[in-house]
Short mmCIF file of C-alpha atoms in Angstrom, two decimals:
data_model
loop_
_atom_site.label_atom_id
_atom_site.label_comp_id
_atom_site.label_asym_id
_atom_site.label_seq_id
_atom_site.Cartn_x
_atom_site.Cartn_y
_atom_site.Cartn_z
CA MET A 1 10.76 80.52 -78.83
CA ALA A 2 7.57 79.42 -77.10
CA ARG A 3 7.74 77.65 -73.79
CA ARG A 4 7.47 73.88 -74.11
CA LYS A 5 4.81 71.73 -72.58
CA GLY A 6 6.03 69.21 -70.01
CA LEU A 7 7.96 69.37 -66.79
CA VAL A 8 10.22 72.42 -66.60
CA ILE A 9 12.44 73.04 -63.58
CA ASN A 10 13.85 76.49 -62.90
CA ASP A 11 16.74 77.59 -60.65
CA ARG A 12 14.54 78.52 -57.70
CA GLN A 13 12.68 75.23 -57.74
CA LEU A 14 15.89 73.22 -57.95
CA ASP A 15 17.51 75.18 -55.11
CA ARG A 16 14.50 74.57 -52.89
CA CYS A 17 14.42 70.88 -53.79
CA ASP A 18 18.16 70.42 -53.16
CA ASP A 19 17.87 72.17 -49.84
CA LEU A 20 14.90 70.07 -48.82
CA LEU A 21 16.48 66.78 -49.89
CA ARG A 22 19.63 67.59 -47.92
CA LYS A 23 17.57 68.26 -44.79
CA LEU A 24 15.45 65.16 -45.31
CA LYS A 25 18.55 63.04 -45.73
CA GLU A 26 19.97 64.40 -42.49
CA VAL A 27 16.91 64.06 -40.27
CA SER A 28 15.71 60.72 -41.65
CA GLY A 29 19.13 59.02 -41.68
CA SER A 30 18.68 57.89 -45.29
CA SER A 31 21.58 57.20 -47.63
CA PHE A 32 20.38 58.42 -51.03
CA LEU A 33 17.49 60.57 -52.24
CA ALA A 34 16.36 61.44 -55.74
CA LEU A 35 13.56 63.42 -57.27
CA ILE A 36 12.54 61.97 -60.63
CA SER A 37 9.84 62.62 -63.20
CA ALA A 38 6.95 60.18 -63.43
CA SER A 39 8.18 59.25 -66.90
CA GLY A 40 11.50 58.08 -65.43
CA GLN A 41 13.98 60.95 -65.76
CA PRO A 42 16.11 62.17 -62.86
CA ILE A 43 15.64 65.76 -61.63
CA THR A 44 18.09 65.98 -58.73
CA THR A 45 19.75 63.79 -56.09
CA ALA A 46 21.19 64.04 -52.59
CA SER A 47 23.89 61.66 -51.46
CA ASP A 48 27.21 61.64 -49.64
CA GLU A 49 28.83 58.31 -50.34
CA TYR A 50 26.27 56.02 -51.94
CA HIS A 51 25.84 56.71 -55.67
CA PRO A 52 23.65 54.22 -57.53
CA GLU A 53 23.35 54.43 -61.32
CA THR A 54 20.74 57.17 -61.39
CA LEU A 55 19.42 56.90 -64.96
CA SER A 56 18.55 53.20 -64.64
CA LEU A 57 17.27 53.69 -61.10
CA ALA A 58 14.93 56.51 -62.19
CA SER A 59 13.63 54.54 -65.15
CA LEU A 60 12.96 51.39 -63.11
CA ALA A 61 11.48 53.19 -60.09
CA ALA A 62 9.09 55.24 -62.25
CA SER A 63 8.00 52.14 -64.14
CA SER A 64 7.46 50.16 -60.94
CA PHE A 65 5.50 53.02 -59.48
CA ALA A 66 3.33 53.32 -62.59
CA ALA A 67 2.67 49.59 -62.45
CA THR A 68 1.74 49.89 -58.77
CA ARG A 69 -0.81 52.57 -59.58
CA GLN A 70 -2.37 50.32 -62.20
CA LEU A 71 -2.48 47.49 -59.67
CA ALA A 72 -4.48 49.78 -57.39
CA LYS A 73 -6.97 50.43 -60.16
CA ILE A 74 -7.40 46.73 -60.87
CA LEU A 75 -7.98 46.14 -57.16
CA ASP A 76 -10.57 48.98 -57.05
CA GLU A 77 -8.34 50.95 -54.71
CA ASN A 78 -8.27 54.69 -55.32
CA GLU A 79 -4.48 54.80 -55.42
CA PHE A 80 -1.32 53.34 -53.93
CA THR A 81 0.82 56.37 -53.29
CA LEU A 82 3.81 54.47 -51.94
CA LEU A 83 6.17 51.73 -53.13
CA PHE A 84 8.39 50.04 -50.56
CA HIS A 85 10.99 47.30 -51.00
CA GLU A 86 12.82 45.81 -48.03
CA GLY A 87 16.26 44.34 -48.57
CA LYS A 88 18.87 42.78 -46.28
CA ALA A 89 21.02 45.87 -46.09
CA LEU A 90 19.07 48.48 -48.02
CA ASN A 91 15.45 49.57 -48.33
CA LEU A 92 13.80 51.50 -51.13
CA HIS A 93 10.92 53.91 -50.60
CA VAL A 94 9.23 55.59 -53.58
CA SER A 95 6.41 58.06 -53.10
CA GLN A 96 4.38 60.37 -55.29
CA VAL A 97 4.98 64.10 -54.87
CA THR A 98 2.73 65.29 -57.72
CA ASP A 99 1.30 63.71 -60.87
CA GLN A 100 4.63 64.40 -62.57
CA VAL A 101 7.17 64.00 -59.77
CA LEU A 102 8.28 61.06 -57.59
CA LEU A 103 10.62 60.92 -54.60
CA ILE A 104 13.05 58.00 -54.15
CA VAL A 105 14.61 57.39 -50.73
CA THR A 106 17.03 54.58 -49.93
CA PHE A 107 18.11 53.78 -46.39
CA GLY A 108 19.87 51.04 -44.46
CA ARG A 109 19.83 49.54 -40.97
CA GLN A 110 21.06 52.74 -39.33
CA THR A 111 17.56 54.20 -39.32
CA GLN A 112 13.94 53.04 -39.00
CA VAL A 113 11.20 52.77 -41.62
CA GLY A 114 8.79 54.78 -39.47
CA LYS A 115 11.23 57.64 -39.12
CA VAL A 116 11.88 57.75 -42.86
CA ARG A 117 8.16 57.63 -43.64
CA LEU A 118 7.33 60.36 -41.14
CA TYR A 119 9.94 62.83 -42.37
CA THR A 120 9.32 61.94 -46.01
CA GLN A 121 5.64 62.70 -45.55
CA ARG A 122 6.46 66.11 -44.12
CA ALA A 123 8.97 66.87 -46.85
CA MET A 124 6.45 65.93 -49.53
CA GLU A 125 4.06 68.60 -48.34
CA VAL A 126 6.73 71.23 -48.98
CA LEU A 127 7.87 69.64 -52.24
CA ARG A 128 4.30 69.71 -53.54
CA GLN A 129 4.25 73.47 -53.03
CA VAL A 130 7.49 73.78 -54.99
CA PHE A 131 6.06 71.98 -58.01
CA GLU A 132 2.46 73.10 -57.81
CA GLY A 133 3.14 76.71 -56.88
CA PRO A 134 3.40 79.66 -59.26
CA ASP A 135 7.01 78.74 -60.10
CA ASP A 136 5.68 75.83 -62.12
CA GLU A 137 3.85 78.22 -64.41
CA GLU A 138 6.91 80.04 -65.64
CA GLY A 139 10.23 78.87 -66.99
CA PRO A 140 12.89 80.33 -69.21
CA ALA A 141 12.59 79.72 -72.95
CA MET A 142 15.00 77.48 -74.84
CA ASP A 143 17.81 79.18 -76.72
CA SER A 144 16.69 79.91 -80.28
CA GLY A 145 19.71 78.11 -81.77
CA PHE A 146 19.09 74.91 -79.83
CA GLU A 147 17.32 73.00 -82.61
CA ALA A 148 19.99 73.75 -85.24
CA ASP A 149 22.89 72.92 -82.90
CA ALA A 150 21.18 69.76 -81.65
CA GLY A 151 20.71 68.65 -85.28
CA LEU A 152 24.45 69.02 -85.88
CA ALA A 153 25.24 67.15 -82.66
CA ILE A 154 22.93 64.30 -83.72
CA ASP A 155 24.66 64.09 -87.13
CA ASP A 156 27.99 64.00 -85.34
CA LEU A 157 26.94 61.32 -82.83
CA PHE A 158 25.66 58.97 -85.52
CA LYS A 159 28.25 59.63 -88.22
CA ASP A 160 30.07 56.55 -89.57
CA LEU A 161 27.51 54.25 -87.91
CA MET B 1 6.73 66.18 -73.04
CA PRO B 2 10.47 66.45 -72.38
CA LEU B 3 11.86 67.09 -68.92
CA ILE B 4 13.68 70.42 -69.07
CA ASN B 5 15.82 71.16 -66.05
CA PHE B 6 17.03 74.70 -66.66
CA ALA B 7 18.67 74.84 -63.27
CA ALA B 8 20.79 71.74 -63.88
CA ARG B 9 21.07 72.65 -67.59
CA GLU B 10 19.61 69.31 -68.69
CA ILE B 11 16.98 68.24 -71.19
CA ASN B 12 15.71 64.66 -71.53
CA TYR B 13 13.59 63.22 -74.33
CA LYS B 14 11.78 59.89 -74.20
CA ILE B 15 11.66 57.74 -77.35
CA VAL B 16 9.69 54.50 -77.52
CA TYR B 17 10.12 51.61 -79.96
CA TYR B 18 6.67 50.13 -80.63
CA GLY B 19 5.51 47.18 -82.74
CA CYS B 20 4.24 43.61 -82.64
CA GLY B 21 6.00 40.72 -80.91
CA LEU B 22 9.33 39.64 -82.50
CA CYS B 23 9.38 42.57 -84.96
CA GLY B 24 12.88 43.63 -83.84
CA LYS B 25 12.43 46.38 -81.24
CA THR B 26 14.91 44.89 -78.78
CA THR B 27 17.28 44.01 -81.66
CA ASN B 28 17.36 47.72 -82.61
CA ILE B 29 18.23 48.84 -79.11
CA GLN B 30 20.81 46.05 -78.63
CA TYR B 31 22.50 47.03 -81.89
CA ILE B 32 22.68 50.67 -80.77
CA HIS B 33 24.12 49.60 -77.42
CA ARG B 34 26.77 47.41 -79.13
CA THR B 35 27.79 49.90 -81.78
CA ILE B 36 27.59 53.44 -80.47
CA ASN B 37 30.51 55.14 -78.70
CA PRO B 38 30.39 53.70 -75.13
CA GLU B 39 30.89 57.17 -73.71
CA ALA B 40 27.63 58.30 -75.32
CA ARG B 41 25.46 55.59 -73.80
CA GLY B 42 24.50 54.33 -70.39
CA LYS B 43 23.61 50.86 -69.18
CA LEU B 44 21.14 48.72 -71.15
CA VAL B 45 18.40 47.58 -68.78
CA SER B 46 16.09 44.78 -69.94
CA ILE B 47 13.11 43.36 -68.13
CA ALA B 48 12.57 40.15 -70.06
CA THR B 49 11.21 36.64 -69.56
CA GLU B 50 13.47 33.59 -69.30
CA GLU B 51 13.00 33.14 -73.06
CA GLU B 52 14.36 36.67 -73.54
CA ARG B 53 11.01 38.06 -74.68
CA THR B 54 10.44 41.58 -73.40
CA LEU B 55 8.21 41.42 -70.33
CA TYR B 56 8.06 45.11 -69.46
CA PHE B 57 10.63 47.18 -71.35
CA ASP B 58 14.25 47.66 -72.40
CA PHE B 59 15.89 50.96 -71.50
CA LEU B 60 19.00 52.62 -72.93
CA PRO B 61 20.00 56.24 -72.19
CA LEU B 62 22.00 58.08 -74.87
CA THR B 63 23.85 61.32 -74.26
CA LEU B 64 24.04 63.80 -77.11
CA GLY B 65 26.41 66.05 -75.21
CA THR B 66 26.07 69.71 -74.36
CA VAL B 67 23.98 71.73 -76.81
CA LYS B 68 23.72 75.47 -76.21
CA GLY B 69 24.75 74.83 -72.62
CA MET B 70 22.12 72.11 -72.09
CA GLN B 71 23.16 68.49 -71.41
CA THR B 72 20.87 66.68 -73.88
CA ARG B 73 19.80 63.07 -73.49
CA PHE B 74 17.55 60.62 -75.29
CA HIS B 75 16.03 57.83 -73.23
CA LEU B 76 15.21 54.88 -75.48
CA TYR B 77 12.54 52.39 -74.42
CA THR B 78 10.95 49.35 -76.05
CA VAL B 79 7.51 47.98 -75.21
CA PRO B 80 6.51 44.32 -74.93
CA GLY B 81 5.02 43.44 -78.32
CA GLN B 82 2.71 40.58 -77.47
CA SER B 83 -0.92 41.71 -77.55
CA TYR B 84 -1.78 40.70 -73.97
CA TYR B 85 0.82 43.08 -72.52
CA ASN B 86 -1.17 46.21 -73.37
CA ALA B 87 -1.29 47.46 -69.77
CA SER B 88 2.52 47.50 -69.71
CA ARG B 89 2.69 49.22 -73.09
CA LYS B 90 0.47 52.03 -71.83
CA LEU B 91 2.80 52.61 -68.88
CA VAL B 92 5.91 52.78 -71.05
CA LEU B 93 4.20 55.27 -73.39
CA GLN B 94 3.61 57.76 -70.57
CA GLY B 95 5.53 60.97 -71.20
CA VAL B 96 6.72 59.88 -74.65
CA ASP B 97 8.23 62.47 -77.04
CA GLY B 98 8.84 60.28 -80.06
CA VAL B 99 7.74 56.86 -81.33
CA ILE B 100 9.51 54.49 -83.70
CA PHE B 101 6.99 52.00 -85.05
CA VAL B 102 8.93 48.88 -86.06
CA ALA B 103 6.98 47.01 -88.74
CA ASP B 104 7.84 43.39 -89.49
CA SER B 105 7.97 43.34 -93.31
CA GLN B 106 7.18 39.61 -93.59
CA ILE B 107 3.91 38.86 -95.38
CA THR B 108 2.90 36.40 -92.65
CA ARG B 109 3.00 39.18 -90.00
CA LEU B 110 0.50 41.52 -91.61
CA ASP B 111 -2.28 41.05 -89.07
CA GLU B 112 0.06 41.53 -86.11
CA ASN B 113 1.50 44.72 -87.66
CA VAL B 114 -1.93 46.25 -88.23
CA GLU B 115 -3.16 45.27 -84.77
CA SER B 116 -0.08 46.78 -83.13
CA TYR B 117 -0.31 49.97 -85.23
CA LEU B 118 -3.96 50.51 -84.29
CA ASN B 119 -3.17 49.70 -80.68
CA LEU B 120 -0.44 52.38 -80.66
CA TRP B 121 -2.81 55.12 -81.79
CA ASP B 122 -5.51 53.93 -79.38
CA ASN B 123 -3.07 54.17 -76.48
CA LEU B 124 -1.67 57.55 -77.52
CA LEU B 125 -5.12 59.04 -77.93
CA ALA B 126 -6.27 57.53 -74.62
CA GLN B 127 -3.47 59.26 -72.72
CA GLY B 128 -4.38 62.57 -74.35
CA ASP B 129 -1.11 63.20 -76.19
CA ASP B 130 -0.87 66.08 -78.62
CA LEU B 131 -0.02 63.92 -81.62
CA ALA B 132 1.13 66.90 -83.69
CA LYS B 133 3.96 67.36 -81.15
CA LEU B 134 5.09 63.75 -81.27
CA GLY B 135 8.05 62.59 -83.34
CA PHE B 136 7.09 59.56 -85.42
CA VAL B 137 9.03 57.26 -87.75
CA ILE B 138 8.07 53.95 -89.31
CA GLN B 139 10.89 51.46 -89.61
CA MET B 140 10.23 48.69 -92.12
CA ASN B 141 12.36 45.98 -90.59
CA LYS B 142 13.58 42.59 -91.86
CA ARG B 143 14.09 43.86 -95.41
CA ASP B 144 16.87 41.26 -95.71
CA LEU B 145 14.29 38.45 -95.77
CA THR B 146 12.70 37.22 -99.00
CA ASP B 147 8.97 36.79 -98.33
CA VAL B 148 8.24 40.43 -97.55
CA PHE B 149 5.74 43.13 -98.52
CA SER B 150 6.85 45.90 -100.85
CA VAL B 151 7.64 49.21 -99.16
CA GLU B 152 4.76 50.81 -101.10
CA ASP B 153 2.23 48.27 -99.78
CA LEU B 154 3.41 48.60 -96.18
CA ASN B 155 3.39 52.35 -96.50
CA GLU B 156 -0.21 52.31 -97.63
CA LEU B 157 -1.23 49.98 -94.81
CA LEU B 158 0.67 51.53 -91.92
CA ASN B 159 1.40 55.14 -92.68
CA HIS B 160 -1.78 57.17 -92.51
CA THR B 161 0.21 60.06 -91.03
CA ASN B 162 2.59 60.24 -93.99
CA SER B 163 5.52 59.98 -91.60
CA PRO B 164 9.15 59.31 -92.53
CA VAL B 165 9.87 55.68 -93.43
CA VAL B 166 13.21 53.88 -93.07
CA GLU B 167 13.99 50.47 -94.55
CA ALA B 168 16.01 48.38 -92.13
CA SER B 169 17.51 45.10 -91.12
CA ALA B 170 18.05 45.56 -87.40
CA ILE B 171 19.95 42.31 -87.05
CA THR B 172 22.69 43.60 -89.38
CA GLY B 173 22.28 47.21 -88.26
CA LYS B 174 21.09 48.53 -91.62
CA GLY B 175 18.76 51.50 -91.09
CA VAL B 176 18.97 51.36 -87.29
CA PHE B 177 20.75 54.68 -86.86
CA ASP B 178 18.91 56.35 -89.76
CA THR B 179 15.67 55.58 -87.92
CA LEU B 180 16.95 56.89 -84.62
CA LYS B 181 18.41 60.01 -86.18
CA SER B 182 15.11 60.82 -87.87
CA VAL B 183 13.08 60.57 -84.67
CA CYS B 184 15.66 62.44 -82.57
CA LYS B 185 15.59 65.41 -84.96
CA GLN B 186 11.81 65.38 -85.01
CA VAL B 187 11.39 65.40 -81.24
CA ILE B 188 13.74 68.35 -80.90
CA SER B 189 11.94 70.21 -83.65
CA LYS B 190 8.38 69.34 -82.58
CA THR B 191 8.74 69.88 -78.86
CA GLY B 192 10.53 73.20 -79.40
#
């Protein structure tokens, strides 16, 4: 089966991302990190104790980020590459890795915004290479029986409804 | 353009409910949320005005389960239907794999249906989507009402792609899952 168009993540890319997120979490003192697609789907996360609902978080963060980019256009700014929300106990930092990938970082009072921004910026340079390097050009093909089995699973999910 | 994470063995498809204001997009997604096995769905997120009109989108993730070793999910979105929210509609359409166009069958809503239908194709073409790879279903909603167009007339007006059509009454649930099933199968077939 032909390779699909879209964002495809292979083992090597995911290993590098997981490794990088773990290090970023450690050095920046952040509580939760997630890589998501620009269309709002989670790719991978790094967290010890704090586990927000990732699907909703990814969807909302990607939408907010997309809206922020449009705001930049309306204001004749080239781009806003960062979204930051400050809360009482928790802060949210969303930044653009590539056209298709965003990085979410949450952190509390135990660290400083500047520290998170500094290390996030450095990590993004490496992450960009992961997604824009040659690895992005090749991915395994889907199993040839996927479509038939997925059709049966869909019938099963919606039966009697 | 689905997100395929071979390393995590996950595949995610994005499906968008499109259509004019008050045509029943949110009603579809609310019915699915109420009725489907709770273990197969995530949290319903709605960004709406105080009058419960969609301001940005509704979002509902559905899990199909593991297919050929891949955890397969459908992420359902609605767009705000009112014409002045086009900027928001464009954002929600980004990365879409399948579209359900919900047509309001009432005779009085003809202009709004046509405007929304044209607006959908404008937005898809503007973002450079390969339309041949997009799943597409037209749901003719509100068939339970009396003052409605015939299916043949609506088909002629709104179905230049000769796409599958499902008659529905989202408020009672009729046709809701048939519509979703049709688009889910298409996105898997077309993006493969």
